[in-house]
Amino acid sequence: MIHVAKAPRLDFLFNHGHTTPPSLPMLFDSRGNFCWELNSYLTSIGGGANSYGVRPAIKTVFSHADTLNVFQKYIERNKLTILDVTDETLYDFVKYKQNSRTANSTTIKKIVRRILALLEHTQKENKFQNLLTTDPRAHNFQINATEDFYRLNRRTPLRFLTHPCLDELRDTPTKPTSFIRNNELNAWHEAIHDYTSNQYIIDRWYILATLLEHTGSRIEEAINIPASSIINAYKNNGPVTNIPVLKGKYKGCLRQVLIPRTELQEIYKFVLLTRSSHPHSELHDRIFVSEDTGYPLARTTFNSYYNVVIKTSRHAELLKGISYHNFRHRYFTILVAKNISTLSKMSKANILDVAMAIARKNSYHASKSTLSTYIHLTQDAEIQDILKAEPNASTTLHAIQSIVDATDDRSPDEKLTAITALIQAKLS
């Protein structure tokens, strides 16, 4: 059977769900000339005419554009074009970035690898130009790069290019993110009162913190939780559903989380207040809206909002370094601790593994290693309160932490073996 659509609207196929075509960055030099090679590369990594805006995300394409723009300005100042770049140019560029102190070693490596990808694309488009090669046997090429692969937790290794100019750069260590503790959480709630007396804004601040604390969502995920999910959860006395996952292996999936009834009631009341003040907000189904217009607050509104509030607070020193992401660490740390406390009374299985497996199912983390960056199972008093039901849990976790922090010559695999042996010994 054949049905004929006489006037089909197929524009969604070309815009991939966007109501308007996604924006496209274009690079020009200081004289207004179109940078053909750079823009050709941006078009290529963006998916081309048929799939632009699908994968990668638009913000990723703009990130590449920012990187290439920095390099374009550098070579233009040195009176070079992209086809004039050599090994020496890359060495000089790395020194320039180091001396300018505008990027750490990790960022410089990322920038140069993107530049190498651009140069490889340019080589493919200009086959008669000896611009770049990854073949160590090749001669007379301006740039000699090396092909490498990133394999950690990936089914298919991710290919990238590297260069000798990066050999001396060491990844900049990042300070581990802690979870927000009870006294910091109370200070966070109080900070808004030093910023404004507007009750709606005060309530909105509290509701955002509550969602972050009890869902473990990233900020962009929390602000995209449907208001209708809160209403349904409260009326049905069930979990909040349709919580989006916007990053990682499970990007595009939806989570559900059971929020304590008391906190859920406060969120529910806020949603009803917003809908009574702005009835049209039911159409876009967002929780966080402008008090004046009722339209959803943009993601960029939240980027530095907490900094502005905290800086005006009497708790500014206590909250220094605390951000939305600390709530995510709090959620998963407490979740695993609760699982350990519960399982310790039920089973002689590998409690830490099982507890983290349960947390992974809840959090949609791709692996134990990615989840472990959020877990702070140390001697912290608040976590010990959760673990106190199991007298041996604290000692075991402290021993595990000692193995992890050891600065001996053991490899990560050897440390993992030692931790496994320790847990097995405790359970035997």
Tab-separated table of C-alpha atoms in Angstrom:
chain	number	residue	atom	x	y	z
A	1	MET	CA	0.000	0.000	0.000
A	2	ILE	CA	1.310	3.422	-0.987
A	3	HIS	CA	0.233	6.679	0.671
A	4	VAL	CA	1.141	9.923	-1.042
A	5	ALA	CA	2.052	13.026	0.978
A	6	LYS	CA	1.026	15.827	-1.365
A	7	ALA	CA	2.774	18.669	0.491
A	8	PRO	CA	5.285	17.160	2.935
A	9	ARG	CA	7.323	19.448	5.191
A	10	LEU	CA	10.768	17.904	5.270
A	11	ASP	CA	12.727	20.920	6.501
A	12	PHE	CA	13.379	19.078	9.797
A	13	LEU	CA	15.587	16.656	7.859
A	14	PHE	CA	17.927	19.451	6.891
A	15	ASN	CA	17.887	21.343	10.206
A	16	HIS	CA	18.058	18.153	12.301
A	17	GLY	CA	15.376	19.216	14.713
A	18	HIS	CA	16.503	22.831	15.034
A	19	THR	CA	13.705	25.360	14.610
A	20	THR	CA	16.235	27.607	12.868
A	21	PRO	CA	19.425	26.577	11.049
A	22	PRO	CA	22.382	26.345	13.468
A	23	SER	CA	24.911	29.164	13.294
A	24	LEU	CA	28.180	28.637	11.416
A	25	PRO	CA	31.507	30.261	12.416
A	26	MET	CA	33.608	31.658	9.555
A	27	LEU	CA	37.201	32.833	9.806
A	28	PHE	CA	38.640	35.941	8.130
A	29	ASP	CA	42.088	37.510	8.417
A	30	SER	CA	42.694	41.057	9.670
A	31	ARG	CA	42.239	42.462	6.156
A	32	GLY	CA	38.838	40.817	5.750
A	33	ASN	CA	40.021	38.029	3.449
A	34	PHE	CA	38.195	34.705	3.703
A	35	CYS	CA	40.482	31.988	5.153
A	36	TRP	CA	39.663	29.193	2.728
A	37	GLU	CA	41.777	26.433	4.260
A	38	LEU	CA	40.597	27.082	7.806
A	39	ASN	CA	36.946	27.330	6.825
A	40	SER	CA	37.198	24.200	4.705
A	41	TYR	CA	38.439	22.341	7.781
A	42	LEU	CA	35.651	23.753	9.996
A	43	THR	CA	33.057	22.647	7.467
A	44	SER	CA	34.599	19.188	7.360
A	45	ILE	CA	34.706	18.564	11.132
A	46	GLY	CA	31.252	20.110	11.514
A	47	GLY	CA	29.701	17.375	9.382
A	48	GLY	CA	29.435	19.143	6.043
A	49	ALA	CA	26.319	20.456	4.347
A	50	ASN	CA	24.251	17.309	4.946
A	51	SER	CA	24.846	16.763	8.659
A	52	TYR	CA	26.041	20.075	10.115
A	53	GLY	CA	24.597	20.591	13.584
A	54	VAL	CA	24.162	16.889	14.365
A	55	ARG	CA	27.577	15.701	15.456
A	56	PRO	CA	29.707	17.217	16.790
A	57	ALA	CA	27.643	19.734	18.727
A	58	ILE	CA	27.650	23.321	17.471
A	59	LYS	CA	29.588	24.495	20.539
A	60	THR	CA	32.364	22.019	19.633
A	61	VAL	CA	32.669	23.537	16.162
A	62	PHE	CA	32.863	27.018	17.704
A	63	SER	CA	35.539	25.776	20.107
A	64	HIS	CA	37.620	24.599	17.140
A	65	ALA	CA	37.009	27.960	15.440
A	66	ASP	CA	38.355	29.803	18.498
A	67	THR	CA	41.475	27.624	18.494
A	68	LEU	CA	42.134	28.114	14.780
A	69	ASN	CA	41.541	31.845	15.084
A	70	VAL	CA	44.338	32.079	17.674
A	71	PHE	CA	46.710	30.269	15.314
A	72	GLN	CA	45.598	32.328	12.316
A	73	LYS	CA	46.397	35.562	14.167
A	74	TYR	CA	49.796	34.181	15.165
A	75	ILE	CA	50.900	33.165	11.660
A	76	GLU	CA	49.520	36.408	10.188
A	77	ARG	CA	51.636	38.453	12.620
A	78	ASN	CA	54.621	36.449	11.426
A	79	LYS	CA	53.681	37.097	7.757
A	80	LEU	CA	52.901	33.445	7.061
A	81	THR	CA	50.019	31.563	5.507
A	82	ILE	CA	48.790	28.120	6.518
A	83	LEU	CA	50.769	26.643	3.597
A	84	ASP	CA	53.988	28.185	4.966
A	85	VAL	CA	53.832	26.469	8.366
A	86	THR	CA	56.804	24.265	9.259
A	87	ASP	CA	58.067	22.251	12.227
A	88	GLU	CA	59.890	25.362	13.398
A	89	THR	CA	56.651	27.362	13.281
A	90	LEU	CA	55.014	24.902	15.675
A	91	TYR	CA	57.979	25.023	18.073
A	92	ASP	CA	57.842	28.828	18.045
A	93	PHE	CA	54.077	28.819	18.577
A	94	VAL	CA	54.405	26.581	21.653
A	95	LYS	CA	57.054	28.929	23.107
A	96	TYR	CA	54.822	31.902	22.357
A	97	LYS	CA	51.867	30.333	24.213
A	98	GLN	CA	54.080	29.418	27.168
A	99	ASN	CA	55.532	32.932	27.410
A	100	SER	CA	52.131	34.581	27.069
A	101	ARG	CA	50.864	32.582	30.089
A	102	THR	CA	47.414	32.417	28.514
A	103	ALA	CA	47.299	28.610	28.493
A	104	ASN	CA	48.701	25.785	30.596
A	105	SER	CA	50.542	22.770	29.172
A	106	THR	CA	47.401	20.662	28.845
A	107	THR	CA	45.623	23.399	26.866
A	108	ILE	CA	48.656	24.000	24.618
A	109	LYS	CA	48.747	20.293	23.727
A	110	LYS	CA	45.052	20.402	22.859
A	111	ILE	CA	45.549	23.502	20.684
A	112	VAL	CA	48.511	22.045	18.765
A	113	ARG	CA	46.696	18.751	18.136
A	114	ARG	CA	43.806	20.678	16.618
A	115	ILE	CA	46.266	22.647	14.475
A	116	LEU	CA	47.814	19.387	13.287
A	117	ALA	CA	44.355	18.116	12.331
A	118	LEU	CA	43.850	21.315	10.332
A	119	LEU	CA	47.205	20.875	8.609
A	120	GLU	CA	46.440	17.245	7.774
A	121	HIS	CA	43.124	18.281	6.232
A	122	THR	CA	44.895	21.022	4.249
A	123	GLN	CA	47.426	18.452	2.994
A	124	LYS	CA	44.621	16.216	1.743
A	125	GLU	CA	43.065	19.168	-0.085
A	126	ASN	CA	46.435	20.186	-1.588
A	127	LYS	CA	47.991	16.902	-2.677
A	128	PHE	CA	50.872	18.555	-4.534
A	129	GLN	CA	51.985	20.489	-1.446
A	130	ASN	CA	54.495	18.741	0.857
A	131	LEU	CA	52.927	20.229	3.965
A	132	LEU	CA	52.496	17.404	6.516
A	133	THR	CA	53.259	13.713	6.781
A	134	THR	CA	52.921	11.031	9.433
A	135	ASP	CA	55.217	8.628	7.556
A	136	PRO	CA	58.653	8.568	9.261
A	137	ARG	CA	60.202	7.361	5.972
A	138	ALA	CA	58.972	10.381	4.016
A	139	HIS	CA	61.319	13.270	3.262
A	140	ASN	CA	61.062	16.909	2.262
A	141	PHE	CA	57.852	17.620	4.182
A	142	GLN	CA	57.460	20.858	6.123
A	143	ILE	CA	55.871	19.165	9.135
A	144	ASN	CA	56.606	15.679	10.471
A	145	ALA	CA	53.796	14.576	12.777
A	146	THR	CA	53.149	11.287	14.573
A	147	GLU	CA	49.955	9.284	14.582
A	148	ASP	CA	48.710	8.161	18.000
A	149	PHE	CA	45.577	6.647	19.538
A	150	TYR	CA	43.613	7.286	22.708
A	151	ARG	CA	42.257	3.991	24.030
A	152	LEU	CA	41.136	4.508	27.632
A	153	ASN	CA	37.597	3.137	28.118
A	154	ARG	CA	36.935	3.254	24.383
A	155	ARG	CA	35.738	0.356	22.248
A	156	THR	CA	37.176	2.054	19.164
A	157	PRO	CA	40.523	3.866	19.730
A	158	LEU	CA	40.407	7.595	18.996
A	159	ARG	CA	43.051	8.681	16.505
A	160	PHE	CA	44.924	11.968	16.920
A	161	LEU	CA	48.175	13.559	15.750
A	162	THR	CA	51.035	14.689	17.926
A	163	HIS	CA	54.350	16.455	17.290
A	164	PRO	CA	57.843	16.578	18.872
A	165	CYS	CA	57.172	20.165	19.995
A	166	LEU	CA	54.813	18.668	22.610
A	167	ASP	CA	57.256	16.101	23.991
A	168	GLU	CA	58.517	18.314	26.820
A	169	LEU	CA	55.047	19.419	27.889
A	170	ARG	CA	53.577	17.681	30.907
A	171	ASP	CA	49.866	17.696	31.591
A	172	THR	CA	49.015	20.295	34.190
A	173	PRO	CA	47.745	18.564	37.344
A	174	THR	CA	44.222	19.546	38.249
A	175	LYS	CA	43.135	20.023	41.827
A	176	PRO	CA	40.621	17.322	42.781
A	177	THR	CA	37.083	18.621	43.143
A	178	SER	CA	35.608	18.052	46.570
A	179	PHE	CA	31.947	17.633	47.464
A	180	ILE	CA	30.033	20.453	49.122
A	181	ARG	CA	29.710	19.773	52.857
A	182	ASN	CA	26.828	20.534	55.197
A	183	ASN	CA	28.203	23.834	56.517
A	184	GLU	CA	29.048	24.960	52.971
A	185	LEU	CA	25.594	23.924	51.784
A	186	ASN	CA	23.961	26.020	54.509
A	187	ALA	CA	26.195	28.975	53.603
A	188	TRP	CA	25.238	28.514	49.931
A	189	HIS	CA	21.542	28.779	50.813
A	190	GLU	CA	22.152	31.873	52.950
A	191	ALA	CA	24.313	33.629	50.332
A	192	ILE	CA	21.335	34.670	48.219
A	193	HIS	CA	19.899	36.716	51.110
A	194	ASP	CA	22.973	38.961	51.035
A	195	TYR	CA	22.428	39.481	47.302
A	196	THR	CA	18.707	40.245	47.062
A	197	SER	CA	15.491	40.518	49.039
A	198	ASN	CA	13.376	39.433	46.068
A	199	GLN	CA	11.567	36.334	47.324
A	200	TYR	CA	11.125	34.777	43.883
A	201	ILE	CA	14.861	34.984	43.135
A	202	ILE	CA	15.626	33.622	46.621
A	203	ASP	CA	13.278	30.684	46.024
A	204	ARG	CA	14.760	30.048	42.573
A	205	TRP	CA	18.279	29.919	44.035
A	206	TYR	CA	17.185	27.416	46.694
A	207	ILE	CA	15.306	25.216	44.200
A	208	LEU	CA	18.291	25.043	41.837
A	209	ALA	CA	20.584	23.996	44.700
A	210	THR	CA	18.029	21.400	45.826
A	211	LEU	CA	17.807	19.857	42.364
A	212	LEU	CA	21.582	19.753	42.029
A	213	GLU	CA	21.957	18.156	45.464
A	214	HIS	CA	19.306	15.474	45.044
A	215	THR	CA	19.707	14.529	41.361
A	216	GLY	CA	23.490	14.685	40.897
A	217	SER	CA	22.878	16.400	37.553
A	218	ARG	CA	25.269	18.728	35.799
A	219	ILE	CA	24.041	22.331	35.743
A	220	GLU	CA	22.935	22.180	32.085
A	221	GLU	CA	21.036	18.969	32.844
A	222	ALA	CA	19.347	20.338	35.980
A	223	ILE	CA	18.004	23.424	34.212
A	224	ASN	CA	16.554	21.204	31.473
A	225	ILE	CA	14.561	18.933	33.788
A	226	PRO	CA	10.916	19.308	32.643
A	227	ALA	CA	8.632	21.079	35.114
A	228	SER	CA	5.987	18.476	34.266
A	229	SER	CA	8.329	15.754	35.619
A	230	ILE	CA	8.281	17.487	39.012
A	231	ILE	CA	4.486	17.737	38.974
A	232	ASN	CA	4.044	14.085	37.999
A	233	ALA	CA	6.566	12.890	40.602
A	234	TYR	CA	4.818	14.800	43.367
A	235	LYS	CA	1.293	13.744	42.399
A	236	ASN	CA	2.274	10.086	41.903
A	237	ASN	CA	4.661	9.990	44.860
A	238	GLY	CA	7.308	8.549	42.532
A	239	PRO	CA	10.677	9.415	41.021
A	240	VAL	CA	11.417	12.476	38.915
A	241	THR	CA	11.691	11.178	35.346
A	242	ASN	CA	13.103	12.477	32.062
A	243	ILE	CA	16.257	13.915	33.628
A	244	PRO	CA	18.522	14.427	30.601
A	245	VAL	CA	22.085	13.139	30.301
A	246	LEU	CA	23.927	15.664	28.134
A	247	LYS	CA	27.504	14.416	28.295
A	248	GLY	CA	29.538	11.211	28.144
A	249	LYS	CA	28.870	7.730	26.797
A	250	TYR	CA	25.155	7.876	27.687
A	251	LYS	CA	24.543	11.304	26.209
A	252	GLY	CA	20.930	11.497	25.033
A	253	CYS	CA	19.623	9.051	27.646
A	254	LEU	CA	17.139	9.943	30.384
A	255	ARG	CA	17.539	9.245	34.103
A	256	GLN	CA	15.041	9.048	36.928
A	257	VAL	CA	15.758	9.919	40.565
A	258	LEU	CA	13.684	9.659	43.721
A	259	ILE	CA	13.857	13.021	45.513
A	260	PRO	CA	12.907	13.101	49.233
A	261	ARG	CA	9.259	14.087	49.661
A	262	THR	CA	9.938	17.263	51.660
A	263	GLU	CA	12.389	18.672	49.077
A	264	LEU	CA	10.166	17.544	46.195
A	265	GLN	CA	7.244	19.440	47.725
A	266	GLU	CA	9.269	22.676	47.772
A	267	ILE	CA	10.216	22.242	44.102
A	268	TYR	CA	6.581	21.435	43.251
A	269	LYS	CA	5.345	24.594	45.003
A	270	PHE	CA	7.895	26.675	43.089
A	271	VAL	CA	6.745	25.208	39.758
A	272	LEU	CA	3.106	26.037	40.602
A	273	LEU	CA	4.098	29.568	41.637
A	274	THR	CA	5.873	30.091	38.308
A	275	ARG	CA	2.928	28.757	36.311
A	276	SER	CA	0.441	30.933	38.202
A	277	SER	CA	2.556	34.037	37.497
A	278	HIS	CA	3.361	33.051	33.900
A	279	PRO	CA	0.736	30.632	32.492
A	280	HIS	CA	2.562	30.427	29.152
A	281	SER	CA	5.543	28.796	30.923
A	282	GLU	CA	3.583	25.544	30.730
A	283	LEU	CA	4.274	25.537	26.992
A	284	HIS	CA	8.070	25.432	27.272
A	285	ASP	CA	7.883	23.277	30.441
A	286	ARG	CA	10.983	24.742	32.095
A	287	ILE	CA	11.492	25.186	35.831
A	288	PHE	CA	13.846	28.161	35.780
A	289	VAL	CA	12.448	31.228	34.057
A	290	SER	CA	12.846	34.987	34.079
A	291	GLU	CA	10.731	36.558	36.804
A	292	ASP	CA	9.705	39.352	34.425
A	293	THR	CA	8.917	37.460	31.211
A	294	GLY	CA	8.411	33.831	32.201
A	295	TYR	CA	10.692	32.697	29.399
A	296	PRO	CA	13.407	30.094	30.115
A	297	LEU	CA	16.691	31.426	31.465
A	298	ALA	CA	19.568	30.875	29.025
A	299	ARG	CA	22.370	28.502	29.958
A	300	THR	CA	24.823	31.406	29.883
A	301	THR	CA	22.832	33.116	32.639
A	302	PHE	CA	23.992	30.427	35.051
A	303	ASN	CA	27.659	30.426	34.022
A	304	SER	CA	28.885	33.064	36.449
A	305	TYR	CA	25.688	33.780	38.390
A	306	TYR	CA	26.809	31.857	41.468
A	307	ASN	CA	30.098	33.814	41.525
A	308	VAL	CA	28.215	37.109	41.617
A	309	VAL	CA	25.978	35.902	44.461
A	310	ILE	CA	28.796	34.392	46.499
A	311	LYS	CA	31.092	37.428	46.183
A	312	THR	CA	28.429	39.624	47.790
A	313	SER	CA	27.898	37.133	50.615
A	314	ARG	CA	29.354	37.190	54.115
A	315	HIS	CA	30.241	33.547	53.422
A	316	ALA	CA	32.442	34.441	50.431
A	317	GLU	CA	35.617	33.014	52.004
A	318	LEU	CA	33.964	29.739	53.044
A	319	LEU	CA	32.423	29.258	49.593
A	320	LYS	CA	35.564	30.157	47.658
A	321	GLY	CA	36.115	27.519	44.976
A	322	ILE	CA	32.634	26.006	45.354
A	323	SER	CA	30.590	25.694	42.163
A	324	TYR	CA	27.578	23.827	40.840
A	325	HIS	CA	29.743	20.785	40.104
A	326	ASN	CA	30.524	20.270	43.807
A	327	PHE	CA	26.862	19.310	44.283
A	328	ARG	CA	27.358	16.471	41.786
A	329	HIS	CA	30.328	15.184	43.810
A	330	ARG	CA	28.224	15.367	46.984
A	331	TYR	CA	25.399	13.361	45.437
A	332	PHE	CA	27.532	10.455	44.187
A	333	THR	CA	29.781	10.321	47.252
A	334	ILE	CA	26.790	10.026	49.569
A	335	LEU	CA	25.057	7.588	47.183
A	336	VAL	CA	28.003	5.150	47.214
A	337	ALA	CA	28.465	5.557	50.982
A	338	LYS	CA	24.801	4.707	51.587
A	339	ASN	CA	25.084	1.690	49.310
A	340	ILE	CA	28.136	0.440	51.228
A	341	SER	CA	26.341	0.891	54.546
A	342	THR	CA	23.293	-1.021	53.290
A	343	LEU	CA	25.204	-3.812	51.549
A	344	SER	CA	27.531	-4.414	54.488
A	345	LYS	CA	24.576	-5.829	56.418
A	346	MET	CA	23.422	-8.072	53.595
A	347	SER	CA	26.296	-9.650	51.701
A	348	LYS	CA	29.930	-10.777	51.740
A	349	ALA	CA	30.382	-9.771	48.115
A	350	ASN	CA	32.895	-7.124	47.067
A	351	ILE	CA	30.928	-4.313	48.704
A	352	LEU	CA	32.804	-1.420	47.098
A	353	ASP	CA	32.378	-2.866	43.595
A	354	VAL	CA	28.681	-3.592	44.110
A	355	ALA	CA	28.026	-0.183	45.670
A	356	MET	CA	29.710	1.581	42.752
A	357	ALA	CA	27.851	-0.622	40.264
A	358	ILE	CA	24.560	0.522	41.794
A	359	ALA	CA	25.706	4.130	41.619
A	360	ARG	CA	26.759	3.691	37.966
A	361	LYS	CA	23.289	2.438	37.104
A	362	ASN	CA	21.828	5.535	38.747
A	363	SER	CA	24.317	8.015	37.308
A	364	TYR	CA	24.823	6.677	33.756
A	365	HIS	CA	28.614	6.856	34.152
A	366	ALA	CA	30.444	4.923	31.446
A	367	SER	CA	32.777	3.071	33.819
A	368	LYS	CA	33.946	2.734	37.405
A	369	SER	CA	36.986	4.874	36.612
A	370	THR	CA	34.881	7.852	35.484
A	371	LEU	CA	32.561	7.481	38.456
A	372	SER	CA	35.489	7.182	40.879
A	373	THR	CA	36.503	10.799	40.240
A	374	TYR	CA	33.302	11.796	42.025
A	375	ILE	CA	33.726	9.523	45.043
A	376	HIS	CA	35.307	10.960	48.183
A	377	LEU	CA	35.184	7.962	50.541
A	378	THR	CA	37.757	9.215	53.049
A	379	GLN	CA	37.777	10.023	56.731
A	380	ASP	CA	35.382	12.933	56.194
A	381	ALA	CA	33.059	13.196	59.193
A	382	GLU	CA	29.854	13.470	57.151
A	383	ILE	CA	30.639	10.336	55.148
A	384	GLN	CA	31.658	8.487	58.298
A	385	ASP	CA	28.227	9.244	59.779
A	386	ILE	CA	26.717	7.343	56.859
A	387	LEU	CA	29.212	4.499	57.154
A	388	LYS	CA	29.068	4.137	60.957
A	389	ALA	CA	26.565	1.278	60.695
A	390	GLU	CA	29.437	-0.882	59.392
A	391	PRO	CA	32.352	-0.747	61.874
A	392	ASN	CA	34.944	-2.069	59.401
A	393	ALA	CA	33.974	0.144	56.455
A	394	SER	CA	35.875	3.213	57.622
A	395	THR	CA	39.090	1.281	58.258
A	396	THR	CA	38.857	-0.525	54.939
A	397	LEU	CA	38.243	2.647	52.960
A	398	HIS	CA	41.098	4.411	54.734
A	399	ALA	CA	43.406	1.519	53.774
A	400	ILE	CA	42.202	1.714	50.167
A	401	GLN	CA	42.859	5.465	50.107
A	402	SER	CA	46.391	4.861	51.431
A	403	ILE	CA	47.118	2.496	48.529
A	404	VAL	CA	45.730	4.992	45.997
A	405	ASP	CA	47.778	7.877	47.449
A	406	ALA	CA	51.023	5.872	47.732
A	407	THR	CA	53.928	7.394	45.796
A	408	ASP	CA	55.835	4.139	45.314
A	409	ASP	CA	56.678	2.581	41.951
A	410	ARG	CA	53.526	0.478	41.688
A	411	SER	CA	51.543	0.837	38.485
A	412	PRO	CA	47.785	1.541	38.564
A	413	ASP	CA	47.143	-2.143	37.774
A	414	GLU	CA	49.362	-3.228	40.666
A	415	LYS	CA	47.550	-0.843	43.017
A	416	LEU	CA	44.219	-2.215	41.836
A	417	THR	CA	45.449	-5.756	42.562
A	418	ALA	CA	46.503	-4.658	46.058
A	419	ILE	CA	43.100	-3.078	46.711
A	420	THR	CA	41.308	-6.215	45.499
A	421	ALA	CA	43.444	-8.395	47.774
A	422	LEU	CA	42.717	-6.091	50.709
A	423	ILE	CA	38.964	-6.262	50.178
A	424	GLN	CA	39.021	-10.035	49.747
A	425	ALA	CA	40.998	-10.375	52.992
A	426	LYS	CA	38.420	-8.263	54.849
A	427	LEU	CA	35.578	-10.375	53.513
A	428	SER	CA	37.152	-13.774	54.168
